[in-house]
XYZ file of N, CA and C in Angstrom:
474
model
N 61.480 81.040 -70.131
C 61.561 81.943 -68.996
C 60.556 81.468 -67.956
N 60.915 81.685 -66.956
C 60.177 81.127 -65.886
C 59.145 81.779 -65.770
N 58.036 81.340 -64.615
C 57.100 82.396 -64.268
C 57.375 83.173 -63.592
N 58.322 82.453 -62.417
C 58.969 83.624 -61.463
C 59.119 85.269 -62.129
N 59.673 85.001 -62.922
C 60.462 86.522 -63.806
C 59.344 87.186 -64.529
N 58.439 86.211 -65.064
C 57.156 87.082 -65.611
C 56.605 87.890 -64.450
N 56.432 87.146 -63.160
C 55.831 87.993 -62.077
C 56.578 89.519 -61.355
N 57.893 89.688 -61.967
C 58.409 90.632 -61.944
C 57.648 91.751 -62.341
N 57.764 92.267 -63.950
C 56.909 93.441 -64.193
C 55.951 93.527 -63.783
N 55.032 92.923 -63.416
C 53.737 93.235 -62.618
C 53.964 93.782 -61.102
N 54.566 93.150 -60.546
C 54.990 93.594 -59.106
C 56.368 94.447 -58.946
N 57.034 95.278 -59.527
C 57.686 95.968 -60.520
C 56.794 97.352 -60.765
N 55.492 97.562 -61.618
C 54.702 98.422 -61.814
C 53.824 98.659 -61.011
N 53.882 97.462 -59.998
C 52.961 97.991 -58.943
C 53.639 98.626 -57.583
N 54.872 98.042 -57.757
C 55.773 99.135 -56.863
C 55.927 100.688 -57.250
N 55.880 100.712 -58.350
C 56.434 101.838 -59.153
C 54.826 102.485 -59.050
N 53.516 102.399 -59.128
C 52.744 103.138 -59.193
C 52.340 103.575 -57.668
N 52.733 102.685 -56.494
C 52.101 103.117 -54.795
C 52.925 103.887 -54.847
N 54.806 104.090 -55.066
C 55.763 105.216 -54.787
C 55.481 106.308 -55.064
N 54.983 106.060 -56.437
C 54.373 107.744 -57.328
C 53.403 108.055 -56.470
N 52.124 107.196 -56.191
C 50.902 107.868 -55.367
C 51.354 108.403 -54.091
N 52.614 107.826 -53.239
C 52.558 108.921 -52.303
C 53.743 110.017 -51.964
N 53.726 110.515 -53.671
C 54.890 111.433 -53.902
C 54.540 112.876 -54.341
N 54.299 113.811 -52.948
C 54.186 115.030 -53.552
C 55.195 116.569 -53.378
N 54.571 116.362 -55.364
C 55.943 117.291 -55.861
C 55.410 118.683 -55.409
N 54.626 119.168 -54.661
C 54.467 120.269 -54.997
C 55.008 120.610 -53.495
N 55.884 121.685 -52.912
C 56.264 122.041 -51.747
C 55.414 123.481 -51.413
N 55.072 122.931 -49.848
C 53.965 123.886 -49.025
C 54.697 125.459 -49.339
N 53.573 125.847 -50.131
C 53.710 127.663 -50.406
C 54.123 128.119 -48.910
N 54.997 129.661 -48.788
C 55.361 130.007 -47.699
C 54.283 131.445 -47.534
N 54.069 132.207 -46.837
C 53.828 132.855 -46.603
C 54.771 133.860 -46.919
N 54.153 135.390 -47.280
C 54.637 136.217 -47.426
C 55.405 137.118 -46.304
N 57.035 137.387 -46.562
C 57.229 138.070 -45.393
C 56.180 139.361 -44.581
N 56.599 139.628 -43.472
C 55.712 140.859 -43.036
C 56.489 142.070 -43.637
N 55.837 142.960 -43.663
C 56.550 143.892 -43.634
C 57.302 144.915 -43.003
N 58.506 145.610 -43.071
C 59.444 145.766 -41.980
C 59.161 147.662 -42.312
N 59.748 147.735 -41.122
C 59.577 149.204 -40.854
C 60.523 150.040 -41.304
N 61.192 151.272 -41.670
C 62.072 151.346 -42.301
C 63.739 151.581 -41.512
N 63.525 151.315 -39.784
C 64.639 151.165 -39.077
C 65.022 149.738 -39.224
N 64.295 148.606 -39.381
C 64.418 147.471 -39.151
C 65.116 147.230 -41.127
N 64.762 147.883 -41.803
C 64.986 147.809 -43.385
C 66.419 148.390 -43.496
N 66.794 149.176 -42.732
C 68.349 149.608 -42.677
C 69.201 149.018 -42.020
N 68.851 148.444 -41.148
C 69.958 147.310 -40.342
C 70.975 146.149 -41.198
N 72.065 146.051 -41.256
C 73.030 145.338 -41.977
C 72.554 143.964 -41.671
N 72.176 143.190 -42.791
C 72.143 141.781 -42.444
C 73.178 141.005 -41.946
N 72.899 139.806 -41.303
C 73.942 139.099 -40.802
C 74.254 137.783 -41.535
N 75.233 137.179 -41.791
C 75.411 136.274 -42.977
C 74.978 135.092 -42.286
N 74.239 134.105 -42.843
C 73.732 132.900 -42.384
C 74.821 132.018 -43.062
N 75.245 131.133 -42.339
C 75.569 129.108 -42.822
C 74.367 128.571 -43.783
N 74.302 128.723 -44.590
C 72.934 127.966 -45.001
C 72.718 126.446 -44.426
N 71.624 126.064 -44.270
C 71.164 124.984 -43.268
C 71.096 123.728 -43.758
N 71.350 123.864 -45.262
C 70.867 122.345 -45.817
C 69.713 122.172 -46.828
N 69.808 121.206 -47.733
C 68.140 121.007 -48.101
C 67.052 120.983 -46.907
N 65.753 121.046 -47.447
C 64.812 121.140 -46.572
C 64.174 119.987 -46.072
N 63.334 119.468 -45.231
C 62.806 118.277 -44.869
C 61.859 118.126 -46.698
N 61.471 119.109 -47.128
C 60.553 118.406 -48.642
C 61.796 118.509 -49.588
N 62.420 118.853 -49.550
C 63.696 118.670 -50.522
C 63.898 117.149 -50.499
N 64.365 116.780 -49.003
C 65.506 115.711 -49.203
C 63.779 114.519 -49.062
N 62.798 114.472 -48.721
C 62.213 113.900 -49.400
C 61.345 113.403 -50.323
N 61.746 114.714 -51.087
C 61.108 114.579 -52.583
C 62.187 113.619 -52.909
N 63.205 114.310 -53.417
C 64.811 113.214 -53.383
C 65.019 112.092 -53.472
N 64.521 111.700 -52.132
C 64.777 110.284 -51.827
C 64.023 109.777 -52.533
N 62.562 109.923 -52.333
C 61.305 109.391 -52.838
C 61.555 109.149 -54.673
N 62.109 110.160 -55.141
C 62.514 110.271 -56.563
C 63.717 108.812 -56.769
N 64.436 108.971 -55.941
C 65.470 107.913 -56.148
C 64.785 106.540 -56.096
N 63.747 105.961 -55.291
C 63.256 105.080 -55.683
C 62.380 104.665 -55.858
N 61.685 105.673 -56.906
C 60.963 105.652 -58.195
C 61.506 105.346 -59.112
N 62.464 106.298 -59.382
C 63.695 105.922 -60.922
C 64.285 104.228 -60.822
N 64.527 104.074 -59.138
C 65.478 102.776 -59.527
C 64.325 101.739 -59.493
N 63.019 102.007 -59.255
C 61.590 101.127 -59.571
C 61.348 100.951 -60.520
N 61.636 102.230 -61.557
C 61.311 101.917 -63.068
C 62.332 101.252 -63.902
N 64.044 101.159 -63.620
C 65.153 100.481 -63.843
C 64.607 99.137 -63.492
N 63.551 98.765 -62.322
C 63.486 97.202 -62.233
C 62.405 96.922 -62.961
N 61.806 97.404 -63.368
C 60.280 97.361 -64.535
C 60.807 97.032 -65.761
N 61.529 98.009 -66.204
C 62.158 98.065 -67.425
C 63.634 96.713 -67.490
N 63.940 96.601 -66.593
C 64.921 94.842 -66.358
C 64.212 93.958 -66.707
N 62.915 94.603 -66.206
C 61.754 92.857 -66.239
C 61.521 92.604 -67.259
N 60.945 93.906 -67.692
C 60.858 93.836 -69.868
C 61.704 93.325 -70.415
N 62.984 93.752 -70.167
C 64.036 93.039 -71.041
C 64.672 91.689 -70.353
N 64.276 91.281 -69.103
C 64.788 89.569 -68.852
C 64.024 88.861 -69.547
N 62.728 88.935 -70.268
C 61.279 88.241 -70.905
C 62.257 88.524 -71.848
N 62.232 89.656 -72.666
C 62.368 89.539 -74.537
C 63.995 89.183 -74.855
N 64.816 89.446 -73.521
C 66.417 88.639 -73.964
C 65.995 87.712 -73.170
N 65.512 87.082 -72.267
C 65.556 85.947 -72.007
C 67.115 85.773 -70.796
N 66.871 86.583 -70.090
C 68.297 86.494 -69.705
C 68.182 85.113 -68.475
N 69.126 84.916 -67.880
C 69.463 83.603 -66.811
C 69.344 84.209 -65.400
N 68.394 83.564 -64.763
C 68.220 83.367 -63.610
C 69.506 84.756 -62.389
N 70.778 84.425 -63.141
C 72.100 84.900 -62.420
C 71.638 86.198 -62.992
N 71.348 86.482 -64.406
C 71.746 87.920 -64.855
C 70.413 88.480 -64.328
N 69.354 88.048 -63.913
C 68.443 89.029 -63.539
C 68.639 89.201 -62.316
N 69.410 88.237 -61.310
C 69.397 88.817 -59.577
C 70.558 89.877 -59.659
N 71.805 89.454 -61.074
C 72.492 91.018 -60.850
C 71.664 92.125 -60.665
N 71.336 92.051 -61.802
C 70.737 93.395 -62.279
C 69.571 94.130 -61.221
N 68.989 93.172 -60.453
C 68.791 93.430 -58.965
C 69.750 94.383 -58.316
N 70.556 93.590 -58.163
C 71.136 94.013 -57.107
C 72.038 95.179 -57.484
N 72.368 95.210 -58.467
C 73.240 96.433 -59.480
C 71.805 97.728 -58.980
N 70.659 97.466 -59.128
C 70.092 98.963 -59.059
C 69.734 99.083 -57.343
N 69.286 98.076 -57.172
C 69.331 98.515 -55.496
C 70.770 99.263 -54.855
N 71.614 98.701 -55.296
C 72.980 99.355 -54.909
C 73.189 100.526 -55.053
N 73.214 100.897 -56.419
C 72.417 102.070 -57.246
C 71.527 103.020 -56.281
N 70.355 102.371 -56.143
C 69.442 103.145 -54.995
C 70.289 103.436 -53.496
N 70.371 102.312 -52.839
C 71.165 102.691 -51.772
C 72.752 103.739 -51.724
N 73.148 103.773 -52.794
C 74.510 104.714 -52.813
C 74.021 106.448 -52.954
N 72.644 106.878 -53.947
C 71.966 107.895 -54.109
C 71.221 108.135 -52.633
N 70.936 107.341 -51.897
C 69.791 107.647 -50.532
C 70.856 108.069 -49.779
N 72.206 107.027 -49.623
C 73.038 107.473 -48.333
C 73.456 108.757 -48.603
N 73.707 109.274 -50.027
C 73.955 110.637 -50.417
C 73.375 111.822 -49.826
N 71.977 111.891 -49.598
C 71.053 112.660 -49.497
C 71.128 112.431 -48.091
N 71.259 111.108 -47.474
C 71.595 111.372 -45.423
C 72.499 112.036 -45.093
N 73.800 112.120 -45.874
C 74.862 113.271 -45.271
C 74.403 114.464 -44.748
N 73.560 115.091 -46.156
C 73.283 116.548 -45.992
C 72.261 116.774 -44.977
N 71.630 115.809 -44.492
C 70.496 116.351 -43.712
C 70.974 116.163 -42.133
N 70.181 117.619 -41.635
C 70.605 117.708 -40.071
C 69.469 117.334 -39.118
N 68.258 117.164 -39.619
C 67.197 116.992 -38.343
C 67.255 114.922 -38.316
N 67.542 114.703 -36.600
C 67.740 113.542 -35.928
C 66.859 112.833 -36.552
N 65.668 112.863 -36.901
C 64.732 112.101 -37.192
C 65.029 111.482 -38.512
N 64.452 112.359 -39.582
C 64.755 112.358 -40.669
C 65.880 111.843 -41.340
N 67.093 111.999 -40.593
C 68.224 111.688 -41.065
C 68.209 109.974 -40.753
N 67.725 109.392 -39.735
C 67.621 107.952 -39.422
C 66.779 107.603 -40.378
N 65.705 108.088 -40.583
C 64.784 107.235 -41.733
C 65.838 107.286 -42.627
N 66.545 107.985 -43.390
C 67.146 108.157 -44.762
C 68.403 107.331 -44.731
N 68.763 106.912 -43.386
C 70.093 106.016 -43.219
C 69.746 105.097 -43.506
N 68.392 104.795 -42.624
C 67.795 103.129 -42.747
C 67.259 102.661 -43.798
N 66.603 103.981 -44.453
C 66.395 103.330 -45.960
C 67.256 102.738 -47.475
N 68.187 103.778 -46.807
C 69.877 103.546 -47.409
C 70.535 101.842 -47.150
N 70.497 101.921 -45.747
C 70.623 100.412 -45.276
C 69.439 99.188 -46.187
N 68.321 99.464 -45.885
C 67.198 98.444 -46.180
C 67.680 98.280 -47.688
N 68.163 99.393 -48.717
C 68.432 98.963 -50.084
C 69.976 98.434 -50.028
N 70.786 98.598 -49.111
C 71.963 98.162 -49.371
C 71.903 96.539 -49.255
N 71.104 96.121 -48.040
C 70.676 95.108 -48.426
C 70.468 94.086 -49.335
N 69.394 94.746 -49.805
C 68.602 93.805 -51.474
C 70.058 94.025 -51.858
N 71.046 94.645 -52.066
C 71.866 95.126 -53.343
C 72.463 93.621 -52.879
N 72.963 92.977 -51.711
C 73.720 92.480 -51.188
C 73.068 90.532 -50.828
N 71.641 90.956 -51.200
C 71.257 89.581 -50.702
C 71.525 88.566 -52.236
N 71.529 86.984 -51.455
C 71.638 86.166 -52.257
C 70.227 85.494 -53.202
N 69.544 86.596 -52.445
C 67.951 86.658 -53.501
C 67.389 87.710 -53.333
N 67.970 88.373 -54.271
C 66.782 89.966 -54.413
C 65.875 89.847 -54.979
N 65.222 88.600 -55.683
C 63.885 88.676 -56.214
C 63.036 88.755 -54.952
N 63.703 87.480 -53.853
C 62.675 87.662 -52.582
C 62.528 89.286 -51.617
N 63.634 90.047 -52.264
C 63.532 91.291 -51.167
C 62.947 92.018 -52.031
N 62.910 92.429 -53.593
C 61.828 92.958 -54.356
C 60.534 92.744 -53.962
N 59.996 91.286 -53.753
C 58.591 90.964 -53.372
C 58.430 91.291 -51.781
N 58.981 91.317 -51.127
C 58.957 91.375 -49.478
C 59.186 92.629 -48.921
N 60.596 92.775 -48.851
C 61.395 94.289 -48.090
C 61.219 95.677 -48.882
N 61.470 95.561 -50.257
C 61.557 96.819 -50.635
C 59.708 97.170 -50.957
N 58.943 96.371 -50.599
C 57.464 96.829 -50.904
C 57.263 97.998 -49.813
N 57.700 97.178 -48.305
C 57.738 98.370 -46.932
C 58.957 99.061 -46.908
N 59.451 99.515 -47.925
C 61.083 100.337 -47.619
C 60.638 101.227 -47.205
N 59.627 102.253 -47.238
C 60.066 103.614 -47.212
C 58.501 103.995 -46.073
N 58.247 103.020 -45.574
C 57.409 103.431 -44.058
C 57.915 104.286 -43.395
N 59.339 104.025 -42.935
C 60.000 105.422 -41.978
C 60.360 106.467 -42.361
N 60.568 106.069 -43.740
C 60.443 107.693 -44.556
C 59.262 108.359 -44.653
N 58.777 107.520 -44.956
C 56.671 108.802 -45.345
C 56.325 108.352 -44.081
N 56.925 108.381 -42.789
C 56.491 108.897 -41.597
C 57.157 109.996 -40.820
N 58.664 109.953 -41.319
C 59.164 111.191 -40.933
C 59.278 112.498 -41.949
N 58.694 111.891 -43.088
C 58.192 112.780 -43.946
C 56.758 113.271 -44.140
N 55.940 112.522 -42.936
C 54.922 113.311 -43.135
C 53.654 112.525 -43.660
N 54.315 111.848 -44.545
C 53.010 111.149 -45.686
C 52.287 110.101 -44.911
């Protein structure tokens, strides 16, 4: 096995541990309604459209999606070393989970309605459809998908 592929799990777990560090699960407590008077407590509600996941919904979400498909390339790396697989079967298997990633992200852009947000989540969708698609995803593992998600943890906040 080459070295190339050994240098996988390492850069692999080190993708997989910056994603986790800037992933937080916990969503901003709301405040308690006020309290209403008892003319305002008798008034018939009016039925809402519900609006969608929330801006920490869809990027917890996303953020979750590629974590999981970070640890699918960690866990590839483990097993291209102990099967020993060929050069071909590890850029599939690349590109099989980036695809993977990118088909789960574009998922999560449908539902969302704020302009911003929704472009980061396209483009990040795009940036993995990419790797899924290049003729070397080892080089977009080491390169592109390290900065994938800048426009996300900026329109998310992080």
């Amino acid at each position: 096995m080459s070295r190339r592929f050994r240098g996988f799990l390492p850069l692999a777990l080190i993708t997989v541990t910056a994603l986790a560090a800037g992933c937080d699960d916990q969503a901003t407590p709301t405040a308690a309604a006020p309290a209403t008077s008892a003319t305002t407590a008798a008034a018939p509600a009016t039925s809402a459209t519900p609006a969608g996941p929330t801006r920490n919904e869809v990027c917890t979400e996303v953020t979750k999606v590629v974590i999981d498909g970070s640890v699918q390339i960690a866990d590839n790396a483990v097993k291209s070393i102990d099967e020993r697989w060929s050069t071909k079967e590890v850029n599939d298997h690349l590109r099989t989970s980036f695809g993977d990633m990118a088909k789960k992200v574009r998922a999560q852009a449908e539902a969302v309605a704020d302009p911003e947000l929704k472009a980061a989540v396209e483009k990040t969708a795009a940036e993995l459809a990419q790797g899924a698609k290049s003729s070397k995803p080892d080089d977009f593992l080491a390169k592109d998908f390290q900065t994938l998600s800048k426009d996300l943890d900026k329109a998310c906040g992080a």
